[in-house]
Amino acid sequence: MPLVEINFDGLVGPSHNYAGLSLGNLASSAHAGEVSYPRAAALQGLAKMRHNLDLGLVQGLFSPLPRPNPRFLGALGLNASDDADPVQRRLRAAAWSASSMWTANAATVSPAPDTPDRRCHLTAANLVTMPHRSQEWPDTVRQLRLAFADAAHFAVHDAVPPCFGDEGAANHMRMCVRHDAPGVELFVYGKTGGAFPARQHEQASRAVARLHGLDPARCLFIEQSSEAIAAGAFHNDVVAVANERVLFTHEQAFADPHGTYAAIRERLPEAEIVVVSASAVSLADAISSYLFNAQLLTLPTGEMGLVIPLEAWETPAVRVWLEGHIASNGPIRRVLPVDVRQSMANGGGPACLRLRVVADPATVDPRFLLDHDKATLVEQVVAAHWPEQIDPADLGRDSLAQTVTSARAALLDALDLGELA
Ligand code: SUG
């Protein structure tokens, strides 16, 4: 099979909860303390994966990481069930976080057509800005090294040093005429100084580009606009998404939008840049609806479809814009709303839940590829083992820790992924 785009979704883990850990992520703060529904959340994610399979696309699956994380708790001198002071409780909640479901933050990916050794390079993201996310990368890299073990086709790099925050593919876009053609890689970083942290450091992006051996002439390092970060765009993928020759972006996504568009066109004359103006959809509506946190996909027909969260379809200004775009024959030909409300309440839309890897599926460990039969198997495991609900006040209870741990073990068993136990 030729190189195709494979979307690897993270299965929502059994400890999915709303602890309000992500400053600058407005949904995470707004839902802090609420009861979560891990079983429903995982089933919503699986339904989205099935939706992509039904569109005729290749779909992958990553498993949740070990939670509560004994390595993280041990390094902090905590255990899973201390009844501790508020600061320690927050650290303990971090050890329970199911945040690895948002695999757009797992790694940055440069496919083979962009790299000098013609292998697909992946660098795990260090996610150092948020303590609950900073614990992910060593386990993420283990999973990546298993899924992409074929050294003739893949190179998996450790995270860049923690002095430079890196959030992976959420701040990286690739544009090309076709997925299997050489691309232009766009790295978007933020500058600190506003009310909310800028999570992506320019030097982390530059290090990733060097590690992947990218041609500097085919890379762009773009500053994210400070107003976007201040309005809650904690990652660039909350305000822009690209697929092949199309960039779909809010006009306030970048510090220098016109310079950015010109630089893209210079490197990829075929680029089509679809800009949504603030007068059509305000930054606030774009961020609360997650219009841009969408999967912009090339469908088997060659048309592009946009998988959006239901929240976007239900936002009047967004719907008017999308209907106008379709009517005017813009490059997005189909709008495909999906229900991922449990993830959305923590700031994770359809695009956060997936990592795009352009590769030949035959070179990927088949245990990480999904078909409908495997989706049924995983749904059965989720139905039998995932907690129905979690109150954040219960994080730390021994019985819940046991439920969550054995749920993950049942999944790894069903998927024959004992190496990740
Ligand atoms: O890092 N939320 C995640 C959402 C990640 C979204 N990913 C992309 N945009 N690609 C984050 O802020 C919330 C966890 C909590 O509050 O319990 C959280 O980590």
XYZ file of C-alpha atoms and ligand atoms in Angstrom:
440
model
C 0.000 0.000 0.000
C 1.285 3.529 -0.670
C 1.801 6.141 2.023
C -1.534 7.250 3.480
C -2.567 9.368 6.418
C -3.367 7.225 9.445
C -5.155 8.840 12.383
C -4.078 7.260 15.666
C -6.702 8.084 18.274
C -6.015 7.761 21.976
C -8.580 5.642 23.761
C -10.030 7.646 26.670
C -8.594 6.001 29.770
C -10.570 4.578 32.712
C -9.424 7.404 35.026
C -10.877 10.199 32.826
C -11.843 12.983 35.221
C -12.339 16.722 35.575
C -9.678 17.915 38.024
C -9.229 21.324 36.367
C -5.499 20.958 35.883
C -4.876 23.002 32.727
C -4.523 26.748 33.270
C -5.310 28.560 30.034
C -7.580 25.754 28.824
C -10.965 27.368 29.482
C -12.986 24.133 29.217
C -10.766 22.351 31.758
C -11.215 25.224 34.231
C -14.962 25.575 33.590
C -15.652 21.879 34.287
C -13.271 21.493 37.253
C -14.837 19.414 40.009
C -17.626 17.951 37.886
C -18.392 14.256 37.757
C -16.949 12.600 34.632
C -18.187 9.535 32.733
C -15.141 7.503 31.616
C -17.158 4.674 30.046
C -19.298 7.033 27.972
C -16.203 9.076 27.106
C -14.323 6.054 25.756
C -17.376 4.914 23.786
C -17.743 8.396 22.264
C -14.103 8.246 21.164
C -14.584 4.783 19.666
C -17.687 5.971 17.801
C -15.565 8.740 16.270
C -12.978 6.162 15.192
C -15.713 4.001 13.643
C -17.006 7.098 11.839
C -13.586 7.534 10.214
C -13.452 3.842 9.296
C -16.880 4.215 7.657
C -15.494 7.116 5.618
C -12.998 4.625 4.182
C -9.975 5.942 6.121
C -7.207 4.028 7.866
C -7.547 4.286 11.643
C -5.079 3.574 14.436
C -5.463 3.240 18.202
C -3.186 4.063 21.129
C -3.811 2.670 24.602
C -4.099 4.752 27.774
C -0.956 5.108 29.901
C -0.614 3.612 33.425
C -2.747 5.573 35.907
C -2.506 6.409 38.737
C 1.097 6.691 37.644
C 3.283 4.983 40.264
C 6.503 6.388 38.754
C 5.246 9.988 38.991
C 3.806 9.542 42.497
C 6.998 7.850 43.707
C 9.206 10.602 42.303
C 7.116 13.147 44.231
C 7.187 11.121 47.436
C 3.408 10.582 47.289
C 1.276 7.498 47.122
C -1.992 6.969 45.280
C -4.220 7.316 48.339
C -2.744 9.890 50.764
C -5.366 12.213 52.128
C -3.154 15.188 51.608
C -3.310 19.009 51.628
C -4.770 20.825 48.594
C -1.442 21.218 46.794
C -0.592 17.562 47.258
C -4.117 16.608 46.217
C -3.582 18.448 42.964
C -0.317 16.621 42.353
C -2.040 13.362 43.140
C -4.836 14.242 40.706
C -2.134 14.831 38.106
C -0.957 11.232 38.573
C -4.519 10.101 37.764
C -4.989 12.243 34.677
C -6.138 10.471 31.522
C -4.658 13.281 29.421
C -2.704 10.920 27.153
C -6.005 10.436 25.272
C -5.130 13.679 23.405
C -2.587 12.073 21.132
C -2.128 15.241 19.076
C 0.201 16.043 21.983
C 2.011 12.705 21.902
C 4.621 13.612 19.299
C 5.556 15.681 16.269
C 5.605 13.665 13.070
C 7.595 14.292 9.874
C 6.649 11.723 7.250
C 9.178 10.014 4.979
C 8.774 12.338 1.961
C 10.064 15.243 4.120
C 13.120 13.609 5.632
C 16.599 12.964 4.203
C 16.671 9.253 5.164
C 13.140 8.720 3.790
C 11.942 7.415 7.127
C 9.041 8.822 9.102
C 10.454 10.626 12.163
C 8.517 11.045 15.408
C 9.684 13.063 18.427
C 7.755 12.514 21.648
C 6.511 15.768 23.191
C 7.874 16.641 26.653
C 4.677 18.524 27.662
C 6.580 20.176 30.498
C 4.353 23.225 30.922
C 1.600 21.290 32.710
C 2.718 18.952 35.528
C -0.029 16.400 34.795
C 1.109 16.168 31.171
C 4.864 16.223 31.875
C 4.717 12.606 33.096
C 3.427 11.270 29.767
C 6.385 11.146 27.453
C 8.449 8.176 28.761
C 5.397 5.903 28.468
C 4.355 7.528 25.193
C 7.757 6.828 23.695
C 7.493 3.153 24.728
C 4.201 2.899 22.890
C 5.532 4.721 19.823
C 8.610 2.473 19.720
C 6.326 -0.557 19.707
C 3.861 0.727 17.110
C 6.616 2.049 14.851
C 9.291 -0.549 15.557
C 10.147 -1.052 11.881
C 13.467 0.817 11.770
C 13.557 0.718 7.973
C 10.536 3.038 7.926
C 10.453 4.887 11.259
C 12.741 6.714 13.690
C 11.328 7.541 17.131
C 13.185 10.213 19.115
C 13.092 10.954 22.833
C 11.576 14.272 23.880
C 13.649 17.444 23.582
C 15.175 18.712 26.883
C 12.619 20.061 29.373
C 14.091 23.578 29.287
C 11.976 24.073 26.134
C 8.291 23.180 26.264
C 7.091 21.038 23.409
C 3.442 20.045 22.868
C 3.874 17.948 19.743
C 1.627 17.891 16.700
C -0.875 20.302 18.276
C 1.537 23.072 17.257
C 2.691 21.593 13.983
C 1.022 21.512 10.580
C 2.146 20.011 7.327
C 1.113 21.218 3.894
C 1.737 19.379 0.633
C -0.003 18.698 -2.664
C -0.667 15.102 -1.598
C 0.179 13.265 1.620
C 2.850 11.201 -0.123
C 4.586 14.244 -1.683
C 7.262 16.379 0.026
C 5.689 18.832 2.433
C 6.232 22.212 4.014
C 6.257 21.887 7.796
C 4.788 24.713 9.869
C 5.859 24.958 13.506
C 3.807 27.351 15.647
C 5.240 28.621 18.938
C 4.079 31.075 21.581
C 5.818 33.803 23.543
C 5.392 34.027 27.314
C 4.132 37.172 28.997
C 0.352 36.905 28.879
C -2.131 35.731 31.492
C -1.863 32.129 30.321
C 1.253 30.070 29.669
C 2.611 29.760 26.135
C 3.208 26.030 25.995
C 5.279 25.718 22.836
C 8.805 27.157 22.865
C 10.353 28.205 19.571
C 13.597 26.392 20.420
C 11.733 23.131 20.996
C 10.216 23.417 17.511
C 13.598 24.178 15.969
C 15.186 21.221 17.789
C 12.472 18.876 16.473
C 13.027 20.127 12.916
C 16.771 19.468 13.282
C 16.248 16.022 14.830
C 14.041 15.113 11.861
C 16.679 16.418 9.424
C 14.164 18.709 7.710
C 15.279 21.017 4.930
C 15.276 24.521 6.512
C 13.936 25.921 3.242
C 10.791 23.812 3.697
C 10.156 24.766 7.341
C 8.406 27.783 8.781
C 8.528 28.870 12.410
C 5.440 30.931 13.081
C 4.572 32.927 16.179
C 1.104 32.293 17.556
C -0.810 35.499 18.294
C -0.776 36.484 21.956
C -4.473 37.401 21.718
C -5.273 33.819 20.694
C -3.416 32.428 23.738
C -5.106 35.010 25.987
C -8.497 33.995 24.591
C -7.870 30.323 25.448
C -6.049 28.896 22.410
C -3.551 26.977 24.520
C -2.533 25.063 21.389
C -2.430 26.268 17.783
C -4.791 23.450 16.761
C -7.574 25.305 18.564
C -7.408 28.070 15.926
C -5.961 26.469 12.774
C -5.763 23.132 10.973
C -4.117 22.089 7.704
C -4.541 19.189 5.349
C -2.602 18.733 2.109
C -2.778 22.065 0.218
C -5.460 23.628 2.476
C -4.866 25.737 5.571
C -8.068 26.490 7.482
C -7.430 29.227 10.029
C -8.948 31.957 12.129
C -7.668 35.394 11.141
C -6.334 35.949 14.682
C -4.373 32.687 14.913
C -0.932 34.071 14.056
C 1.032 37.118 15.235
C 1.699 38.106 11.601
C -1.096 36.512 9.562
C -0.328 38.096 6.196
C 3.413 37.444 6.472
C 2.579 33.841 7.388
C 0.246 33.333 4.423
C 2.807 34.843 2.045
C 5.606 32.641 3.382
C 3.435 29.539 2.955
C 2.520 30.482 -0.630
C 6.170 31.110 -1.447
C 7.027 27.550 -0.372
C 3.862 25.889 -1.683
C 2.337 27.836 -4.579
C -0.632 25.395 -4.649
C -1.599 26.388 -1.078
C -5.222 27.357 -0.550
C -5.682 29.426 2.605
C -9.196 29.609 4.009
C -9.393 32.399 6.565
C -12.373 32.829 8.877
C -12.676 36.494 9.815
C -13.359 37.644 13.356
C -16.421 39.457 12.076
C -17.887 36.137 10.886
C -16.788 34.009 13.871
C -15.315 35.740 16.914
C -12.208 34.308 18.533
C -14.372 33.516 21.576
C -16.862 31.522 19.451
C -14.055 29.780 17.578
C -12.470 28.673 20.843
C -15.620 27.685 22.734
C -17.029 25.789 19.729
C -13.696 24.230 18.651
C -14.464 24.855 14.973
C -10.769 24.541 14.116
C -10.083 21.605 16.410
C -11.428 19.541 13.583
C -10.102 16.708 11.492
C -9.648 18.099 8.015
C -9.486 14.899 6.009
C -9.008 13.913 2.389
C -11.819 11.436 1.740
C -11.398 8.503 -0.661
C -13.343 10.535 -3.246
C -10.581 13.157 -3.161
C -12.895 15.716 -1.529
C -12.099 17.204 1.867
C -14.337 16.616 4.865
C -14.223 18.428 8.207
C -14.965 16.333 11.299
C -16.145 18.887 13.855
C -17.471 18.551 17.398
C -21.236 18.888 17.835
C -20.549 22.041 19.844
C -19.319 23.726 16.649
C -22.399 22.706 14.664
C -24.580 24.076 17.482
C -22.877 27.500 17.514
C -24.970 29.768 15.250
C -22.151 31.901 13.807
C -20.062 28.804 13.082
C -22.920 27.018 11.381
C -23.688 30.047 9.208
C -20.031 30.213 8.193
C -19.821 26.489 7.386
C -23.055 26.502 5.388
C -21.844 29.546 3.464
C -18.517 27.883 2.723
C -20.172 24.723 1.373
C -22.624 26.786 -0.705
C -19.793 28.840 -2.194
C -17.965 25.681 -3.273
C -15.006 26.168 -0.925
C -12.400 23.407 -0.504
C -14.194 21.839 2.483
C -16.971 19.867 0.806
C -18.479 17.949 3.726
C -19.089 18.843 7.375
C -19.191 15.820 9.664
C -20.252 16.564 13.281
C -19.331 14.020 15.998
C -20.166 13.742 19.695
C -17.031 13.863 21.849
C -18.603 15.930 24.644
C -16.804 14.148 27.486
C -13.424 14.997 25.977
C -14.564 18.481 24.939
C -15.357 19.322 28.563
C -11.614 19.001 29.216
C -10.647 21.013 26.126
C -10.076 18.066 23.781
C -11.891 18.110 20.441
C -11.738 15.691 17.491
C -8.295 16.925 16.407
C -6.799 16.655 19.917
C -7.808 13.013 20.068
C -5.701 11.966 17.091
C -2.082 11.847 15.951
C -1.603 11.903 12.185
C 1.077 9.653 10.760
C 1.621 9.397 7.017
C 2.916 5.870 6.451
C 2.277 2.593 4.713
C -0.078 0.751 7.135
C 1.784 -2.496 6.366
C 4.842 -1.049 8.162
C 2.910 -0.349 11.407
C 2.546 -2.989 14.137
C -0.968 -4.319 13.360
C -1.910 -4.308 17.043
C -2.181 -0.523 16.740
C -4.482 -0.536 13.703
C -8.242 -0.574 14.140
C -11.026 -2.246 12.185
C -14.670 -2.702 13.144
C -14.075 -6.107 14.773
C -11.349 -4.719 16.973
C -13.519 -1.703 17.800
C -16.211 -4.129 18.981
C -13.669 -5.945 21.149
C -12.463 -2.693 22.712
C -16.047 -1.547 23.305
C -16.698 -4.787 25.171
C -13.662 -4.239 27.387
C -14.729 -0.647 28.050
C -18.313 -1.677 28.854
C -17.111 -4.367 31.255
C -14.253 -2.522 32.996
C -14.357 1.288 32.661
C -15.919 3.086 35.660
C -19.265 4.595 34.837
C -18.439 7.826 36.645
C -15.705 9.505 38.664
C -16.115 12.309 41.152
C -12.756 14.122 41.402
C -13.127 13.863 45.201
C -12.715 10.089 44.776
C -9.265 10.343 43.189
C -6.956 8.646 45.649
C -9.376 5.942 46.771
C -7.762 2.501 46.749
C -10.807 0.764 45.303
C -10.961 3.228 42.402
C -7.219 2.831 41.807
C -7.712 -0.921 41.572
C -10.646 -0.586 39.165
C -8.701 1.763 36.887
C -5.549 -0.341 36.945
C -7.333 -3.597 36.202
C -9.397 -1.944 33.436
C -6.219 -0.969 31.606
C -4.758 -4.432 32.175
C -7.892 -5.987 30.615
C -7.481 -3.760 27.555
C -3.796 -4.592 27.095
C -4.675 -8.252 27.443
C -7.424 -8.021 24.817
C -5.103 -6.195 22.414
C -2.198 -8.556 23.110
C -0.091 -5.607 24.253
C 1.470 -7.173 27.323
C 4.744 -5.297 26.629
C 3.018 -2.072 27.738
C 1.825 -3.473 31.089
O -3.449 19.711 27.577
N -6.654 18.997 28.791
C -5.705 18.936 27.709
C -6.393 19.118 26.384
C -5.437 18.828 25.240
C -5.988 19.256 23.943
N -5.088 18.940 22.913
C -4.926 19.651 21.773
N -5.399 20.883 21.642
N -4.254 19.132 20.822
C -4.616 19.987 27.899
O -4.932 21.085 28.370
C -7.347 18.760 31.109
C -7.068 17.866 32.287
C -7.825 18.264 33.521
O -8.076 19.438 33.743
O -8.134 17.352 34.332
C -6.309 18.628 30.023
O -5.200 18.196 30.278
